[in-house]
């Protein structure tokens, strides 16, 4: 699994699916932003004026967001958003597979995994991974090693990063897909780390570009993940 081949393949996938995936991502962005706007006051437990006032005082804001009632509501909010986004990523992987097979990417594929047989496994993965990372982070913070928690959650994200494409493209159940993801990533963990780290940097660049930039840069992360999947599937 050569690093250069992974990046070259990922770039080709982004180029081949750019228009379709940009349009789909813009629609998803509108949905997620609307939900964010509607639930913001519920998560903070105060009207928008109070949130604006709170944001002007960094010390009060930090103290507030560290309160248990806020953390619990924010956890469920993140779970909701992740549950909305992840089935979309499943459709992206499906399009990448079709491009590799010589077909064209489909807009329909992007939203096909919100109500199909694989949906339960996809959402189960979202919930399981978030619970696992939350427990690890909480445990690390409890013993005073937040850096260790960050390292362990990064490892969890990395070793299970192929779970969704395996569920979608191979029809494996949740736990089988997670096991296969772990096994394949361990074939070349440092290559996988570099590729996903680069993808995350692209994602963050898009996020900080007024937020909407993420509709363009997310493809580099998902194309990189799919290219890892493709390379490790060929070697399994």
mmCIF file of C-alpha atoms in Angstrom:
data_model
loop_
_atom_site.group_PDB
_atom_site.id
_atom_site.type_symbol
_atom_site.label_atom_id
_atom_site.label_comp_id
_atom_site.label_asym_id
_atom_site.label_seq_id
_atom_site.Cartn_x
_atom_site.Cartn_y
_atom_site.Cartn_z
ATOM 1 C CA UNK A 1 0.000 0.000 0.000
ATOM 2 C CA UNK A 2 2.157 2.842 -1.318
ATOM 3 C CA UNK A 3 1.377 6.280 0.062
ATOM 4 C CA UNK A 4 1.797 7.986 -3.314
ATOM 5 C CA UNK A 5 -0.678 5.598 -4.950
ATOM 6 C CA UNK A 6 -3.229 6.287 -2.235
ATOM 7 C CA UNK A 7 -3.025 10.052 -2.774
ATOM 8 C CA UNK A 8 -3.115 9.759 -6.570
ATOM 9 C CA UNK A 9 -6.151 7.478 -6.464
ATOM 10 C CA UNK A 10 -7.917 9.748 -3.976
ATOM 11 C CA UNK A 11 -7.343 12.795 -6.178
ATOM 12 C CA UNK A 12 -8.752 10.984 -9.217
ATOM 13 C CA UNK A 13 -11.858 9.992 -7.244
ATOM 14 C CA UNK A 14 -12.408 13.569 -6.079
ATOM 15 C CA UNK A 15 -12.127 14.851 -9.644
ATOM 16 C CA UNK A 16 -14.452 12.172 -11.053
ATOM 17 C CA UNK A 17 -17.207 12.851 -8.518
ATOM 18 C CA UNK A 18 -16.694 16.542 -7.768
ATOM 19 C CA UNK A 19 -19.909 18.020 -9.182
ATOM 20 C CA UNK A 20 -22.259 15.364 -7.829
ATOM 21 C CA UNK A 21 -20.693 15.321 -4.385
ATOM 22 C CA UNK A 22 -20.541 19.111 -4.135
ATOM 23 C CA UNK A 23 -24.251 19.402 -4.887
ATOM 24 C CA UNK A 24 -25.104 16.685 -2.380
ATOM 25 C CA UNK A 25 -22.868 18.213 0.274
ATOM 26 C CA UNK A 26 -24.458 21.644 -0.182
ATOM 27 C CA UNK A 27 -27.899 20.144 0.397
ATOM 28 C CA UNK A 28 -26.664 18.274 3.475
ATOM 29 C CA UNK A 29 -25.002 21.467 4.745
ATOM 30 C CA UNK A 30 -28.308 23.320 4.562
ATOM 31 C CA UNK A 31 -30.042 20.530 6.511
ATOM 32 C CA UNK A 32 -27.354 20.357 9.209
ATOM 33 C CA UNK A 33 -27.125 24.136 9.541
ATOM 34 C CA UNK A 34 -30.918 24.373 9.882
ATOM 35 C CA UNK A 35 -30.915 21.754 12.651
ATOM 36 C CA UNK A 36 -28.023 23.554 14.340
ATOM 37 C CA UNK A 37 -29.910 26.857 14.244
ATOM 38 C CA UNK A 38 -33.103 25.277 15.576
ATOM 39 C CA UNK A 39 -31.412 23.401 18.431
ATOM 40 C CA UNK A 40 -28.782 25.947 19.469
ATOM 41 C CA UNK A 41 -30.942 27.541 22.158
ATOM 42 C CA UNK A 42 -32.020 24.104 23.422
ATOM 43 C CA UNK A 43 -28.422 22.916 23.770
ATOM 44 C CA UNK A 44 -27.372 26.076 25.630
ATOM 45 C CA UNK A 45 -30.612 26.284 27.584
ATOM 46 C CA UNK A 46 -30.983 30.020 26.974
ATOM 47 C CA UNK A 47 -32.253 32.406 24.281
ATOM 48 C CA UNK A 48 -29.971 33.526 21.481
ATOM 49 C CA UNK A 49 -29.396 36.870 23.224
ATOM 50 C CA UNK A 50 -28.014 35.017 26.250
ATOM 51 C CA UNK A 51 -25.715 32.945 24.060
ATOM 52 C CA UNK A 52 -24.346 36.077 22.403
ATOM 53 C CA UNK A 53 -23.784 37.698 25.780
ATOM 54 C CA UNK A 54 -22.104 34.552 27.126
ATOM 55 C CA UNK A 55 -19.756 34.365 24.152
ATOM 56 C CA UNK A 56 -18.387 37.817 25.007
ATOM 57 C CA UNK A 57 -16.965 36.496 28.282
ATOM 58 C CA UNK A 58 -14.486 33.620 27.582
ATOM 59 C CA UNK A 59 -14.182 32.658 31.259
ATOM 60 C CA UNK A 60 -17.943 32.355 31.772
ATOM 61 C CA UNK A 61 -18.297 30.534 28.463
ATOM 62 C CA UNK A 62 -15.587 28.006 29.383
ATOM 63 C CA UNK A 63 -17.149 27.406 32.796
ATOM 64 C CA UNK A 64 -20.605 26.993 31.258
ATOM 65 C CA UNK A 65 -19.636 24.507 28.550
ATOM 66 C CA UNK A 66 -17.867 22.346 31.147
ATOM 67 C CA UNK A 67 -21.026 21.933 33.220
ATOM 68 C CA UNK A 68 -22.491 18.390 33.144
ATOM 69 C CA UNK A 69 -25.951 19.438 31.918
ATOM 70 C CA UNK A 70 -24.422 21.216 28.926
ATOM 71 C CA UNK A 71 -22.023 18.361 28.136
ATOM 72 C CA UNK A 72 -24.864 15.816 28.144
ATOM 73 C CA UNK A 73 -27.018 17.883 25.788
ATOM 74 C CA UNK A 74 -24.046 18.631 23.553
ATOM 75 C CA UNK A 75 -23.177 14.919 23.414
ATOM 76 C CA UNK A 76 -26.631 14.046 22.153
ATOM 77 C CA UNK A 77 -26.517 16.944 19.694
ATOM 78 C CA UNK A 78 -23.212 15.668 18.264
ATOM 79 C CA UNK A 79 -24.656 12.168 18.081
ATOM 80 C CA UNK A 80 -27.619 13.515 16.097
ATOM 81 C CA UNK A 81 -25.396 15.397 13.647
ATOM 82 C CA UNK A 82 -23.084 12.411 13.225
ATOM 83 C CA UNK A 83 -26.112 10.208 12.626
ATOM 84 C CA UNK A 84 -27.270 12.539 9.865
ATOM 85 C CA UNK A 85 -23.875 12.861 8.169
ATOM 86 C CA UNK A 86 -22.611 9.262 8.280
ATOM 87 C CA UNK A 87 -25.285 7.708 6.007
ATOM 88 C CA UNK A 88 -24.374 10.414 3.494
ATOM 89 C CA UNK A 89 -20.722 9.335 3.628
ATOM 90 C CA UNK A 90 -21.894 5.788 2.933
ATOM 91 C CA UNK A 91 -23.405 7.063 -0.302
ATOM 92 C CA UNK A 92 -20.140 8.790 -1.158
ATOM 93 C CA UNK A 93 -18.260 5.495 -0.765
ATOM 94 C CA UNK A 94 -20.851 3.797 -2.970
ATOM 95 C CA UNK A 95 -20.235 6.390 -5.682
ATOM 96 C CA UNK A 96 -16.483 5.888 -5.445
ATOM 97 C CA UNK A 97 -16.981 2.145 -5.924
ATOM 98 C CA UNK A 98 -19.152 2.762 -8.987
ATOM 99 C CA UNK A 99 -16.564 5.107 -10.486
ATOM 100 C CA UNK A 100 -13.894 2.425 -10.006
ATOM 101 C CA UNK A 101 -16.241 -0.034 -11.735
ATOM 102 C CA UNK A 102 -16.558 2.312 -14.712
ATOM 103 C CA UNK A 103 -19.954 3.849 -13.923
ATOM 104 C CA UNK A 104 -20.922 7.439 -13.211
ATOM 105 C CA UNK A 105 -21.486 8.817 -9.697
ATOM 106 C CA UNK A 106 -25.154 9.105 -8.762
ATOM 107 C CA UNK A 107 -26.827 11.840 -6.731
ATOM 108 C CA UNK A 108 -29.358 9.252 -5.634
ATOM 109 C CA UNK A 109 -26.624 7.122 -4.049
ATOM 110 C CA UNK A 110 -25.706 9.959 -1.696
ATOM 111 C CA UNK A 111 -29.027 9.720 0.119
ATOM 112 C CA UNK A 112 -29.712 6.016 -0.401
ATOM 113 C CA UNK A 113 -28.462 4.866 3.003
ATOM 114 C CA UNK A 114 -30.943 6.649 5.246
ATOM 115 C CA UNK A 115 -33.558 3.903 5.048
ATOM 116 C CA UNK A 116 -32.101 0.601 3.831
ATOM 117 C CA UNK A 117 -30.912 -2.645 5.405
ATOM 118 C CA UNK A 118 -27.451 -1.241 6.098
ATOM 119 C CA UNK A 119 -28.790 1.827 7.919
ATOM 120 C CA UNK A 120 -29.072 0.043 11.276
ATOM 121 C CA UNK A 121 -25.444 -1.062 11.132
ATOM 122 C CA UNK A 122 -24.280 2.388 10.031
ATOM 123 C CA UNK A 123 -26.127 4.135 12.862
ATOM 124 C CA UNK A 124 -25.055 1.395 15.279
ATOM 125 C CA UNK A 125 -21.455 2.198 14.363
ATOM 126 C CA UNK A 126 -22.042 5.905 14.989
ATOM 127 C CA UNK A 127 -23.489 5.233 18.450
ATOM 128 C CA UNK A 128 -20.953 2.561 19.436
ATOM 129 C CA UNK A 129 -17.935 4.580 18.366
ATOM 130 C CA UNK A 130 -19.149 7.727 20.102
ATOM 131 C CA UNK A 131 -19.896 5.852 23.335
ATOM 132 C CA UNK A 132 -16.515 4.144 23.231
ATOM 133 C CA UNK A 133 -14.611 7.369 22.639
ATOM 134 C CA UNK A 134 -16.600 9.169 25.322
ATOM 135 C CA UNK A 135 -15.814 6.461 27.903
ATOM 136 C CA UNK A 136 -12.129 6.502 26.992
ATOM 137 C CA UNK A 137 -11.949 10.309 27.174
ATOM 138 C CA UNK A 138 -13.823 10.432 30.478
ATOM 139 C CA UNK A 139 -11.574 7.769 31.963
ATOM 140 C CA UNK A 140 -8.436 9.569 30.843
ATOM 141 C CA UNK A 141 -9.639 12.888 32.236
ATOM 142 C CA UNK A 142 -10.553 11.199 35.529
ATOM 143 C CA UNK A 143 -6.985 9.993 36.027
ATOM 144 C CA UNK A 144 -5.589 13.337 34.868
ATOM 145 C CA UNK A 145 -4.210 12.332 31.469
ATOM 146 C CA UNK A 146 -6.314 14.151 28.880
ATOM 147 C CA UNK A 147 -3.516 13.757 26.310
ATOM 148 C CA UNK A 148 -3.740 9.990 26.656
ATOM 149 C CA UNK A 149 -7.490 10.193 26.061
ATOM 150 C CA UNK A 150 -6.925 12.182 22.882
ATOM 151 C CA UNK A 151 -4.352 9.660 21.663
ATOM 152 C CA UNK A 152 -6.618 6.692 22.375
ATOM 153 C CA UNK A 153 -9.679 8.247 20.713
ATOM 154 C CA UNK A 154 -7.533 9.010 17.662
ATOM 155 C CA UNK A 155 -6.467 5.370 17.534
ATOM 156 C CA UNK A 156 -10.093 4.228 17.845
ATOM 157 C CA UNK A 157 -11.117 6.485 14.967
ATOM 158 C CA UNK A 158 -8.227 5.239 12.844
ATOM 159 C CA UNK A 159 -8.568 1.481 13.307
ATOM 160 C CA UNK A 160 -12.322 1.529 12.657
ATOM 161 C CA UNK A 161 -12.258 4.063 9.824
ATOM 162 C CA UNK A 162 -13.064 1.411 7.179
ATOM 163 C CA UNK A 163 -16.173 0.157 8.987
ATOM 164 C CA UNK A 164 -18.724 2.100 6.942
ATOM 165 C CA UNK A 165 -17.298 1.263 3.495
ATOM 166 C CA UNK A 166 -17.076 -2.411 4.505
ATOM 167 C CA UNK A 167 -20.719 -2.386 5.645
ATOM 168 C CA UNK A 168 -21.872 -0.676 2.453
ATOM 169 C CA UNK A 169 -19.702 -2.364 -0.140
ATOM 170 C CA UNK A 170 -19.324 -5.860 1.314
ATOM 171 C CA UNK A 171 -22.595 -6.238 3.214
ATOM 172 C CA UNK A 172 -20.896 -7.269 6.443
ATOM 173 C CA UNK A 173 -22.587 -6.830 9.811
ATOM 174 C CA UNK A 174 -21.441 -4.116 12.204
ATOM 175 C CA UNK A 175 -19.063 -6.132 14.368
ATOM 176 C CA UNK A 176 -17.628 -8.089 11.444
ATOM 177 C CA UNK A 177 -17.030 -4.813 9.609
ATOM 178 C CA UNK A 178 -15.288 -3.324 12.645
ATOM 179 C CA UNK A 179 -13.093 -6.400 12.983
ATOM 180 C CA UNK A 180 -12.169 -6.337 9.302
ATOM 181 C CA UNK A 181 -11.460 -2.602 9.503
ATOM 182 C CA UNK A 182 -9.042 -3.177 12.373
ATOM 183 C CA UNK A 183 -7.309 -6.017 10.564
ATOM 184 C CA UNK A 184 -6.889 -4.079 7.325
ATOM 185 C CA UNK A 185 -5.705 -0.856 8.938
ATOM 186 C CA UNK A 186 -3.070 -2.792 10.869
ATOM 187 C CA UNK A 187 -1.557 -3.855 7.538
ATOM 188 C CA UNK A 188 -0.200 -0.314 7.155
ATOM 189 C CA UNK A 189 -1.230 1.818 10.162
ATOM 190 C CA UNK A 190 1.209 4.658 9.561
ATOM 191 C CA UNK A 191 0.166 5.063 5.930
ATOM 192 C CA UNK A 192 -3.479 5.107 7.027
ATOM 193 C CA UNK A 193 -2.643 7.675 9.722
ATOM 194 C CA UNK A 194 -0.910 9.996 7.253
ATOM 195 C CA UNK A 195 -3.739 9.780 4.713
ATOM 196 C CA UNK A 196 -6.499 10.382 7.254
ATOM 197 C CA UNK A 197 -4.513 13.155 8.956
ATOM 198 C CA UNK A 198 -4.134 14.938 5.610
ATOM 199 C CA UNK A 199 -7.848 14.491 4.969
ATOM 200 C CA UNK A 200 -8.689 15.929 8.387
ATOM 201 C CA UNK A 201 -6.492 18.967 7.702
ATOM 202 C CA UNK A 202 -8.378 19.528 4.434
ATOM 203 C CA UNK A 203 -11.672 19.138 6.295
ATOM 204 C CA UNK A 204 -10.667 21.674 8.947
ATOM 205 C CA UNK A 205 -9.461 24.146 6.317
ATOM 206 C CA UNK A 206 -12.884 23.944 4.706
ATOM 207 C CA UNK A 207 -14.634 24.258 8.054
ATOM 208 C CA UNK A 208 -12.778 27.429 8.965
ATOM 209 C CA UNK A 209 -13.448 28.861 5.498
ATOM 210 C CA UNK A 210 -16.852 30.175 6.652
ATOM 211 C CA UNK A 211 -18.006 26.627 7.399
ATOM 212 C CA UNK A 212 -19.426 26.041 3.932
ATOM 213 C CA UNK A 213 -15.948 25.335 2.577
ATOM 214 C CA UNK A 214 -16.260 21.890 4.122
ATOM 215 C CA UNK A 215 -18.654 20.961 1.296
ATOM 216 C CA UNK A 216 -15.616 20.979 -0.998
ATOM 217 C CA UNK A 217 -12.807 19.694 1.223
ATOM 218 C CA UNK A 218 -14.637 16.768 2.868
ATOM 219 C CA UNK A 219 -14.156 14.778 -0.339
ATOM 220 C CA UNK A 220 -10.400 14.584 0.183
ATOM 221 C CA UNK A 221 -10.884 12.813 3.516
ATOM 222 C CA UNK A 222 -13.477 10.344 2.228
ATOM 223 C CA UNK A 223 -11.587 9.665 -1.007
ATOM 224 C CA UNK A 224 -8.472 8.971 1.046
ATOM 225 C CA UNK A 225 -10.374 6.556 3.287
ATOM 226 C CA UNK A 226 -11.867 4.804 0.270
ATOM 227 C CA UNK A 227 -8.426 4.529 -1.340
ATOM 228 C CA UNK A 228 -7.141 2.870 1.838
ATOM 229 C CA UNK A 229 -10.123 0.522 1.697
ATOM 230 C CA UNK A 230 -9.435 -0.307 -1.922
ATOM 231 C CA UNK A 231 -5.729 -0.933 -1.353
ATOM 232 C CA UNK A 232 -6.231 -3.106 1.716
ATOM 233 C CA UNK A 233 -9.084 -5.026 0.072
ATOM 234 C CA UNK A 234 -6.738 -5.924 -2.777
ATOM 235 C CA UNK A 235 -4.177 -7.165 -0.241
ATOM 236 C CA UNK A 236 -6.512 -9.076 2.068
#
